[in-house]
XYZ file of C-alpha atoms in Angstrom:
579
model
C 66.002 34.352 82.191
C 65.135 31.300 79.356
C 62.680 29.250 80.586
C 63.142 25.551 79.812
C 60.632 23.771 77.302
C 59.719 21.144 79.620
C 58.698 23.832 82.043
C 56.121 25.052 79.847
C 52.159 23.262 80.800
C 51.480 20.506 78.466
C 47.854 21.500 77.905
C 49.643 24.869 76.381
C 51.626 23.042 74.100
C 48.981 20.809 72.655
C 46.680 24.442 72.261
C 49.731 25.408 70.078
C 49.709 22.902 67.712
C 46.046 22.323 67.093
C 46.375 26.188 66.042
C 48.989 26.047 63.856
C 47.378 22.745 62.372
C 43.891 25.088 62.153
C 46.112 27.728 59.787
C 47.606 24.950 58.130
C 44.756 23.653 57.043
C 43.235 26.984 56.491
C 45.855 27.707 54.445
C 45.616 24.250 52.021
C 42.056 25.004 52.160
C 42.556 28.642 50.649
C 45.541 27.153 48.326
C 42.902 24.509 46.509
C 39.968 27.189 46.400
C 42.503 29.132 44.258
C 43.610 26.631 42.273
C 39.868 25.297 41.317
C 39.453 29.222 41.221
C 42.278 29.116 38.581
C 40.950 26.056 37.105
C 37.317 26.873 36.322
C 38.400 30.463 35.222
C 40.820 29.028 32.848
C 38.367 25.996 31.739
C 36.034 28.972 31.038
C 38.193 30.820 29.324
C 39.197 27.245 27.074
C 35.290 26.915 26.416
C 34.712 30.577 25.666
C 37.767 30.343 23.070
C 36.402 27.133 21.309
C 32.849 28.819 20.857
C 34.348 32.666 19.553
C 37.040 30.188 17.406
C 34.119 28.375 16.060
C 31.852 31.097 15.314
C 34.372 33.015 13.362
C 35.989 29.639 11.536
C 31.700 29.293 10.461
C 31.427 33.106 9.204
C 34.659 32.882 7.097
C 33.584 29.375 5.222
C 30.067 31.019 4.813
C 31.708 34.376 3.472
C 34.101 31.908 1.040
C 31.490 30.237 -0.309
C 29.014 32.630 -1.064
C 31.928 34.465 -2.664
C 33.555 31.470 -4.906
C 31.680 28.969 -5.018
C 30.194 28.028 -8.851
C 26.866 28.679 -7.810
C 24.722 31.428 -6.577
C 23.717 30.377 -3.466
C 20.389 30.767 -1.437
C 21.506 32.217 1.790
C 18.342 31.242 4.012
C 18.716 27.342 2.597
C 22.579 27.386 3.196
C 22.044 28.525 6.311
C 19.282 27.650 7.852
C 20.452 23.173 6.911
C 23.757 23.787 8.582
C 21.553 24.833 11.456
C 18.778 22.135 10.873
C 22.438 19.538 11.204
C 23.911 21.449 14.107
C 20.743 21.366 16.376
C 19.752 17.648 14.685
C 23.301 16.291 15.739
C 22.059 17.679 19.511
C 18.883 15.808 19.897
C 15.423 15.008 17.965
C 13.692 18.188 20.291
C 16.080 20.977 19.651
C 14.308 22.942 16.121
C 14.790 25.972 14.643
C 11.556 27.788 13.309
C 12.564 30.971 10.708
C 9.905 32.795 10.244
C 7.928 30.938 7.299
C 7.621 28.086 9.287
C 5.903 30.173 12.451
C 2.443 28.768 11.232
C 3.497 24.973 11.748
C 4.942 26.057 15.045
C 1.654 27.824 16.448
C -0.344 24.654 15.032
C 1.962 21.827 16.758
C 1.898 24.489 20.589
C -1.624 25.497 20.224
C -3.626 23.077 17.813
C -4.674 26.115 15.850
C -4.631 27.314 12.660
C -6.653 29.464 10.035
C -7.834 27.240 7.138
C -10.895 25.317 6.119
C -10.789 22.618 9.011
C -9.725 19.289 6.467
C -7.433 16.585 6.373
C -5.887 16.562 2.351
C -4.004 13.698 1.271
C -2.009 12.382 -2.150
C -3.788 9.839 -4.330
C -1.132 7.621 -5.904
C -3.539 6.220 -8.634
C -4.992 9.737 -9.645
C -1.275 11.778 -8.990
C -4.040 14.104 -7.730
C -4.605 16.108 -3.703
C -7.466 14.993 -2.578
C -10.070 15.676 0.882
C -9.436 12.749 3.062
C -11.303 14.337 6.134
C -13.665 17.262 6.761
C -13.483 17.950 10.558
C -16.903 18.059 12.320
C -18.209 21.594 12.417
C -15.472 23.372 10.206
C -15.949 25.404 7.096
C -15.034 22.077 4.745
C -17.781 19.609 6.366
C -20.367 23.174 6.507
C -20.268 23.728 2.675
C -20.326 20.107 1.390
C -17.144 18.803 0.690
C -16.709 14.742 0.967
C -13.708 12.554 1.181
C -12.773 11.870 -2.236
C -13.102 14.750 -3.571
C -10.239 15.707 -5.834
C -8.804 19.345 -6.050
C -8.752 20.995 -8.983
C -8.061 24.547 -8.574
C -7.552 27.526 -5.553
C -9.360 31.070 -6.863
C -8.487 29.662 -10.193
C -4.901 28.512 -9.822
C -4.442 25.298 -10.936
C -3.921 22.366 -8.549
C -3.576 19.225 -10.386
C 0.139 19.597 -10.499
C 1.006 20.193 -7.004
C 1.522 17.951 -4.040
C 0.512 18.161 -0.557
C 2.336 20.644 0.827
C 1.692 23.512 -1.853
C -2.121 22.531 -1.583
C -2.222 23.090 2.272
C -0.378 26.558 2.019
C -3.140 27.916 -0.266
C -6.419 26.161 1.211
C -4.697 28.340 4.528
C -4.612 31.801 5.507
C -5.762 34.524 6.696
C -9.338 33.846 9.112
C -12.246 35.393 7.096
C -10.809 35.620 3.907
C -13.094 33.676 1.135
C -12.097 31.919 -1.820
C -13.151 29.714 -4.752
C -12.520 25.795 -4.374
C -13.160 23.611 -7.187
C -13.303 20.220 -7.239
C -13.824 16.682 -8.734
C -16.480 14.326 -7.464
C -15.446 10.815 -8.491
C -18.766 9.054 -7.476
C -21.206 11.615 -9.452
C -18.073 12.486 -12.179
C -18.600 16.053 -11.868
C -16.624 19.129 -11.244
C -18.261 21.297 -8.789
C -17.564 24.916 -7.105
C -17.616 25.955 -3.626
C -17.044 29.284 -2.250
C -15.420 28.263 1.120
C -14.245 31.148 4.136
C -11.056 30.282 6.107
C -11.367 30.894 9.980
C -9.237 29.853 13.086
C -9.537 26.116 13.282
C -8.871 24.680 16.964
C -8.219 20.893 16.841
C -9.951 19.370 19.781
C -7.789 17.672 22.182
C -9.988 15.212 23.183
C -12.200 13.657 20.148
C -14.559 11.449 22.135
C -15.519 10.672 25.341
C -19.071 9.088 27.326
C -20.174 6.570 29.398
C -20.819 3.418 27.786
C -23.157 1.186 28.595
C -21.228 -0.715 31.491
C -21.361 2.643 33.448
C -17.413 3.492 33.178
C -16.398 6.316 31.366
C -13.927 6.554 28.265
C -11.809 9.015 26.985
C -9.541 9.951 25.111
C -6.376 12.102 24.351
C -4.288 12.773 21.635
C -2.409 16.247 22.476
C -1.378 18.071 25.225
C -2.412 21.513 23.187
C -3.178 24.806 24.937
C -6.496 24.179 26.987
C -6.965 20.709 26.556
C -6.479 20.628 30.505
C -9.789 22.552 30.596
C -11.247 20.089 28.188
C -10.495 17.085 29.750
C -12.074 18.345 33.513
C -15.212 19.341 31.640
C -15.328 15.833 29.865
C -15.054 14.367 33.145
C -17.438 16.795 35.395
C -19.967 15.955 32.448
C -19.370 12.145 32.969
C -19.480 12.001 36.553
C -23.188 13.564 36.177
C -24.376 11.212 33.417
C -23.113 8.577 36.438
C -19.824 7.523 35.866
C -18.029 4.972 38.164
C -14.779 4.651 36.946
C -12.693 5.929 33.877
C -10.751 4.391 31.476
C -8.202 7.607 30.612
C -6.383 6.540 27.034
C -3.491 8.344 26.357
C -2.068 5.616 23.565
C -0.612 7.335 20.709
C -0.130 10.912 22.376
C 3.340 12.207 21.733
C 2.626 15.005 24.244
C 2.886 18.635 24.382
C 2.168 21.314 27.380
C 3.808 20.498 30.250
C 2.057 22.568 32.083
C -1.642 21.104 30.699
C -0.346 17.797 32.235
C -0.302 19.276 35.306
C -3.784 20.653 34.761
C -4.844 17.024 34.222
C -3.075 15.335 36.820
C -5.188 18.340 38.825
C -8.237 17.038 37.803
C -7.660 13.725 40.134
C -5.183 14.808 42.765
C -5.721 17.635 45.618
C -4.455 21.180 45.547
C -0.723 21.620 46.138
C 0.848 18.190 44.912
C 4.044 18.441 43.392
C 3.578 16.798 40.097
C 6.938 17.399 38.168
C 10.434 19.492 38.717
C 12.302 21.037 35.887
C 15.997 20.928 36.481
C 18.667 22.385 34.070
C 22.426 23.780 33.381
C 20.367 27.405 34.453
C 19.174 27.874 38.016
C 16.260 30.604 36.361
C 14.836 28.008 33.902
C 14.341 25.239 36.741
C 11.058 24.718 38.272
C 8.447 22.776 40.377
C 5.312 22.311 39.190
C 1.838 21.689 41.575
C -1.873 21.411 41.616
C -3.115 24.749 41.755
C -6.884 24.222 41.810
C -9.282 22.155 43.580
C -9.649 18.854 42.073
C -12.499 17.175 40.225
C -12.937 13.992 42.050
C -9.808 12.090 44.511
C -11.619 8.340 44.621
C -12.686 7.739 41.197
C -11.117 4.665 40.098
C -8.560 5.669 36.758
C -7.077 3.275 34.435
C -4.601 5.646 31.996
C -4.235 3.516 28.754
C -0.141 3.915 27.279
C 1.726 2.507 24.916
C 4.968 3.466 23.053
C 3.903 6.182 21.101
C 3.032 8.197 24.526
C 5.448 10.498 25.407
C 6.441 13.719 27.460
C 3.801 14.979 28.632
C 1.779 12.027 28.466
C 4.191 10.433 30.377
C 4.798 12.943 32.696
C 0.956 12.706 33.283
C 0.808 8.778 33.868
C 3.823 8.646 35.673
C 2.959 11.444 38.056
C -0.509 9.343 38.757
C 0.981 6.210 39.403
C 4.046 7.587 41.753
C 0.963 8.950 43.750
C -1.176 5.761 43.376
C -3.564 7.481 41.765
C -4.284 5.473 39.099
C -3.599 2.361 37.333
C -1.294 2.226 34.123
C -2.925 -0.291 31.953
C -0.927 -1.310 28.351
C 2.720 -1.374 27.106
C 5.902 0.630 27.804
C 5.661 4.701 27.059
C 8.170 5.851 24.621
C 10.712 7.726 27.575
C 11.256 11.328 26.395
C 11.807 13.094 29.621
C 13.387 15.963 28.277
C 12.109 19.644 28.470
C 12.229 21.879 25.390
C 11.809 25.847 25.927
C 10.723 28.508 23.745
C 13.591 31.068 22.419
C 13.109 34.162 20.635
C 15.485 34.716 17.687
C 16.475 37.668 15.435
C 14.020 37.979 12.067
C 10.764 36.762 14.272
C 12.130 33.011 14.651
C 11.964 30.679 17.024
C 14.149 28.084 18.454
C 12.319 24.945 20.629
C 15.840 24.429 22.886
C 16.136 21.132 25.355
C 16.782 23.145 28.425
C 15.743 20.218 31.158
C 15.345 17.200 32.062
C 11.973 16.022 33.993
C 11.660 14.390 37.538
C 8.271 13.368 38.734
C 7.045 12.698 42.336
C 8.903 9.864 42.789
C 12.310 11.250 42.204
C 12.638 9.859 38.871
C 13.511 10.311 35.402
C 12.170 8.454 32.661
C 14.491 9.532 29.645
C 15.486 6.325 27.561
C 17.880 7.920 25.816
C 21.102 9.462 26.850
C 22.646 12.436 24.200
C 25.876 12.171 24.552
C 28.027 15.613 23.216
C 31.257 16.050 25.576
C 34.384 14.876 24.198
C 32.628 12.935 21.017
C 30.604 11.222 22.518
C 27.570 8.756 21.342
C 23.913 8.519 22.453
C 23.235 5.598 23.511
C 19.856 3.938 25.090
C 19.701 3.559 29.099
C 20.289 0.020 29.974
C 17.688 -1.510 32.330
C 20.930 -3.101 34.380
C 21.593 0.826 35.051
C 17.961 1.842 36.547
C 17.182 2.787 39.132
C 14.440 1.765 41.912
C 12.116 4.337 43.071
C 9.176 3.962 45.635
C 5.655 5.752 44.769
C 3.792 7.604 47.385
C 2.274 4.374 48.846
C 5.912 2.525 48.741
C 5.462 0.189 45.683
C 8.722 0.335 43.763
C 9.215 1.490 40.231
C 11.779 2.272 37.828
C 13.842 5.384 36.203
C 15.090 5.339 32.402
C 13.318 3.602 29.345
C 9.467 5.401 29.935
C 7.078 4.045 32.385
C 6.449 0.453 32.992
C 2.512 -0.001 33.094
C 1.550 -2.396 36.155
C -0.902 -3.858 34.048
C 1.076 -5.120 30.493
C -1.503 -5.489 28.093
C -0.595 -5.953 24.461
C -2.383 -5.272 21.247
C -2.771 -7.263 18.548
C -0.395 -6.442 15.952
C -1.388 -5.642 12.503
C -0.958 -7.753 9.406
C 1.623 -5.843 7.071
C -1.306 -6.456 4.223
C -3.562 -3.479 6.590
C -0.306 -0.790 5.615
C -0.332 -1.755 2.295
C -4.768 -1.105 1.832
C -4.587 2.007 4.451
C -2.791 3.920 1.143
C 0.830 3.564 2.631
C 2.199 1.864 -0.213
C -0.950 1.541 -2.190
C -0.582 2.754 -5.591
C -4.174 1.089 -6.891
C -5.623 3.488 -3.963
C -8.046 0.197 -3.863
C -8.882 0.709 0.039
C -9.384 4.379 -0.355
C -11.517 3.972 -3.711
C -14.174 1.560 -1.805
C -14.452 3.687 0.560
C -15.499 6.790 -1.225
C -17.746 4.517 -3.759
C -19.330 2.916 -0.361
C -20.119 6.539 0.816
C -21.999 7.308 -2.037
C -24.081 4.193 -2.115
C -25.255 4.492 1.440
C -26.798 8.047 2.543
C -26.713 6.970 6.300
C -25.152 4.127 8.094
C -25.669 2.828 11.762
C -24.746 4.804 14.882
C -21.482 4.880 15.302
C -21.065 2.578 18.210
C -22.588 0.036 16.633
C -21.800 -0.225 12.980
C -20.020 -2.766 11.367
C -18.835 -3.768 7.612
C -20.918 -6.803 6.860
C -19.736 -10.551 5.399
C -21.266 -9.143 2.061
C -20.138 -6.079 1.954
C -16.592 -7.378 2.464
C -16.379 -9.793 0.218
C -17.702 -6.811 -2.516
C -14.032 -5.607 -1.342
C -12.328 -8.837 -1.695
C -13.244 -8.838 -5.388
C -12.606 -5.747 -6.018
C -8.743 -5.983 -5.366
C -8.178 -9.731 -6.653
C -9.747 -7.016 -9.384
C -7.337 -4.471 -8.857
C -3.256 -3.801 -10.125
C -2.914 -4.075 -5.795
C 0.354 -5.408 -4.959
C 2.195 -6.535 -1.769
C 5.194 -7.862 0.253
C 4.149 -10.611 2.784
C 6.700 -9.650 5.980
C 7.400 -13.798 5.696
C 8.319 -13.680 2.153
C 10.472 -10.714 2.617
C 12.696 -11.990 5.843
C 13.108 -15.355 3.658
C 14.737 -12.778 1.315
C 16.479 -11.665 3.944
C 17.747 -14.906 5.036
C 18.940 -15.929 1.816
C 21.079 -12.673 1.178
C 23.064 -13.133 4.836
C 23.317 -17.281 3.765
C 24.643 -16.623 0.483
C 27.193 -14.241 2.173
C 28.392 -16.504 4.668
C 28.632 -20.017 2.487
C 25.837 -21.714 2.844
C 23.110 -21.161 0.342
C 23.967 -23.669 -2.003
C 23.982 -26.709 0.811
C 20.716 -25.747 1.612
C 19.477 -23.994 -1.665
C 16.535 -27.226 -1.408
C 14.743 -25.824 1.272
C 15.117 -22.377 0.309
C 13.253 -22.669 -2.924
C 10.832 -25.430 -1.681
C 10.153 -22.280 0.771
C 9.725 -19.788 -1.396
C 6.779 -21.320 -3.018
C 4.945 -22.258 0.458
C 5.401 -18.780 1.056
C 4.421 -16.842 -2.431
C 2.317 -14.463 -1.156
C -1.160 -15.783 -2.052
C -3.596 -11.810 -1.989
C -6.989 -14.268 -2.403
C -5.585 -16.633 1.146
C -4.308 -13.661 2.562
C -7.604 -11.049 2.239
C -9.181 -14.356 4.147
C -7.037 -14.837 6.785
C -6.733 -11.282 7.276
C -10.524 -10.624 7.382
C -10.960 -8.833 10.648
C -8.066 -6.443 11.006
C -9.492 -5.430 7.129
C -12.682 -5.107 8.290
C -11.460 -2.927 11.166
C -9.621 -0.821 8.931
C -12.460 -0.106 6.498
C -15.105 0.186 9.154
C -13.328 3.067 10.916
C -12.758 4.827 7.649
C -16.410 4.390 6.705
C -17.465 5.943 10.132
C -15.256 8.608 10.258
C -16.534 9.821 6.975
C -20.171 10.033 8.927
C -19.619 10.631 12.339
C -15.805 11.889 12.360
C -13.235 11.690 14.578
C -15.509 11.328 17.651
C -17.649 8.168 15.820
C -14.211 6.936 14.712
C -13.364 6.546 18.266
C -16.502 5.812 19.556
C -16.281 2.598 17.096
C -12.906 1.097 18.001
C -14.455 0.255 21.572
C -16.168 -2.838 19.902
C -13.438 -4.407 19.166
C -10.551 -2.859 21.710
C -8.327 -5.424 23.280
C -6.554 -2.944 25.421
C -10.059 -1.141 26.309
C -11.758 -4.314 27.242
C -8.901 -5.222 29.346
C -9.339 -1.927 31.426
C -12.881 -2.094 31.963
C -12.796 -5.588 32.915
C -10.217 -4.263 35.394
C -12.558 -1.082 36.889
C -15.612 -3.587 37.428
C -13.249 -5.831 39.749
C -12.816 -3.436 42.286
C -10.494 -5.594 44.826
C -8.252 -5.941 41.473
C -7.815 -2.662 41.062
C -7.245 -1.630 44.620
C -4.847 -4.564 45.291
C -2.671 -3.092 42.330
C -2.188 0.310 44.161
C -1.123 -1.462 47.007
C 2.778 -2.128 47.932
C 3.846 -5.309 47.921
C 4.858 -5.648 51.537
C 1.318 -4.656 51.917
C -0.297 -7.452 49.675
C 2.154 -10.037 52.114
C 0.792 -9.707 55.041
């Protein structure tokens, strides 16, 4: 017998058509995981196509050319610059190292090489290499050599010919292996021998540190090599027990390196088990969180990190981790905002490709890349706007910023540099007047003051002075040069003539005037020369040691350790500092 609808329980009813709803749904549901199914699969397959297309459109123009073209062509030069464009069109970080260049690579990752432990450079005036600097302790400074000393010949191959780069492969090679240098003296004019033996040369990470004479504690940085980590914690466990109370940690000019030495370093002032940085890629396996694995040296000690914007990666990942966890204080000027990863890949023929694989996040969630690499669908790089940071909140809740590097919370600028200081330093020096005092001042004076202390004196500098009014030494003043400048974009757009008066009464108020300019300039030249005098006595570490004297930046961060509500009050949030 039918039984009427309206007979049947309304609850029933409703039951029915939530389930038929629940396999509808289930059954859109299941229709779009196919379709994305069929979408990814074919986008896959699209992307797989393009790179097998590519690959074989590259191997046919490469098999064309080395068939037809006029020339015989070098295969590894062909080759390896259409790789040098492909990875340099990706980003600055992305290299490939062929074998040859697997020295330079184990240098820049470890600070090592085999050699005679000497900086070499090209003097204009004499077209001849020269010794710039013996490093303290190596085989160059051991047997003698000076700066100035010009290089005649490698086990009897001559040298006068040859330019940097062909001198450096032959003064390297293999550890233990002994050869015959001969060289030029300039200040004695006489050609001398030295029988010099390579060995493994290990740049030191950090060239000076101490306690100066206010009690804080200085040093300094300038690569994140292998083991530097270890360097730095014995720097400051030797420190701490010569008394200091407070450190001024300068990482200016470091364009990074390990990322996992930063983390050592961060270590050395944080406890056991912070997260410091995350790694986070295209590839689940290459991601990663790096933490404090060791006991730390010292939690209280008051830290100002010194940055500017030549420090980058790791350096930054190192004063931004400290000042997410209000750690420290970040004393100076804007870091440079590389927070990209690179990793090592093995290739065919024993080379090597460094390969962005990451980007960076530090303990405050954020990134500080500055620039964004744009490759999908043509597109540009372009520099992160600060209207599209972001606001992050350190450990203790005061608020800082992604993209661009890390904003110090102290801004303190240096002084800039007179363009007259690149022209002496040998940049565009052809006279080599800077360099030639330098070496002639060395071999007038068998000892100078400590290094800490010493100083070019009034005399001595004007001795200099002459000497280049003396000299062929020639120079663009920066004014005289944007005047130029000016005129070109006036002439272009109409209105030189109407004001062609002032331009020329201009141009002789601002004829560069070398005998003015040598006065005005008097202390950054006096800088300049006094830290290549000391480095040529005391090295690297008196170079240092010397720029304290006179260090804007420096000054401002001890000043800032001896007030300690200052420094406190900086690590503070701001809702904190309200109340």
């Amino acid at each position: 017998m039918p039984v009427a609808i309206n007979s049947i329980p309304l609850q029933a009813v409703k039951t029915t058509a939530r389930a038929i709803k629940k396999m509808e749904m289930k059954k859109i549901f299941a229709i779009a995981c196919c379709c994305m199914a069929v979408w990814s699969g074919w986008a896959q397959s699209d992307h797989d196509f393009k790179v097998a297309k590519n690959l074989d459109v590259l191997n046919v123009i490469y098999k064309n050319l080395d068939m037809m073209y006029v020339d015989t062509l070098d295969a590894d030069e062909v080759v390896g610059n259409g790789i040098n464009a492909m990875l340099q069109s990706l980003d600055p970080y992305t290299v490939y190292y062929p074998e040859d260049k697997q020295k330079d690579l184990k240098m820049m990752l470890q600070g090592k090489y085999a050699g005679i432990g000497a900086l070499i450079r090209y003097n204009f005036k004499l077209g001849r290499v020269c010794i710039d600097e013996p490093y303290e302790n190596m085989p160059a400074a051991e047997v003698g050599l000076k700066k100035g000393d010009v290089i005649l010949s490698i086990d009897g191959e001559d040298m006068t010919k040859r330019d940097n780069a062909y001198v450096s492969d032959h003064l390297r090679g293999d550890a233990g292996t002994t050869f015959e240098l001969r060289i030029h003296r300039p200040s004695t004019q006489r050609d001398m021998k030295f029988k010099v033996t390579r060995r493994s040369i290990q740049l030191p990470s950090v060239p000076y540190y101490g306690v100066q004479s206010n009690g804080l504690g200085y040093l300094n940085l300038n690569s994140f090599t292998e083991g530097c980590g270890k360097e730095v914690r014995n720097a400051i466990i030797e420190m701490k027990k010569a008394g200091m109370r407070g450190l001024v940690f300068d990482l200016r000019g470091n364009g990074g390196g390990s990322e996992q030495e930063a983390v050592n370093i961060v270590n050395c002032f944080v406890p056991k088990g912070r997260l410091v940085v995350s790694n986070r890629g295209k590839l689940q396996r290459v991601n990663r969180d790096y933490r404090t694995a060791v006991e730390p040296v010292d939690t209280l000690l008051p830290v100002v990190v010194l940055v500017n914007g030549s420090s980058a990666s790791a350096s930054e990942i190192t004063s931004g981790a400290l000042q997410d966890m209000d750690r420290a204080v970040v004393m100076g000027t804007k870091t440079y905002g590389k927070g990209l990863v690179q990793s090592m890949i093995d290739l065919p023929y024993n080379g090597q490709m460094k390969l962005t694989t990451n980007k960076y996040y530090i303990p405050s969630g954020r990134c500080i890349q500055k620039i964004n690499y744009k490759h999908a669908d043509g597109g540009s790089t372009e520099v992160v706007a600060d209207s599209l940071t972001k606001t992050f909140y350190t450990a203790g809740g005061r608020p800082v910023k992604d993209g661009g590097g890390i904003e110090p919370d102290v801004e303190v600028k240096a002084d800039s540099l007179p363009s007259i200081t690149y022209y002496l330093a040998g940049v565009r020096d052809s006279a080599e007047v800077l360099n030639d005092y330098v070496v002639d001042y060395i071999a007038r004076h068998p000892t100078i003051a400590p290094a800490a202390d010493f100083e070019l004196s009034d005399a001595d500098y004007e001795d200099f002075k002459q000497r280049v009014l003396a000299s062929s030494f020639k120079y663009d003043a920066m004014s005289d040069k944007t005047l130029e400048n000016l005129e070109k974009v006036a002439r272009f757009e109409g209105y030189y003539e109407e004001a062609k008066p002032e331009f020329e009464a201009l141009k002789k108020k601002l004829k560069p005037n070398l005998a003015k300019d040598l006065d005005f300039n008097k202390l950054s030249i006096k800088e300049l020369l006094t830290g290549d005098i000391v480095a040529a006595y005391y090295y690297q570490r008196g170079a240092v040691q010397n720029t304290l004297r006179t260090d804007k930046q420096v000054k401002a961060a001890f000043d800032l350790l001896l007030d300690s509500a200052k420094y406190h009050s900086l690590l503070r949030p701001q809702k904190e500092e309200a109340k």
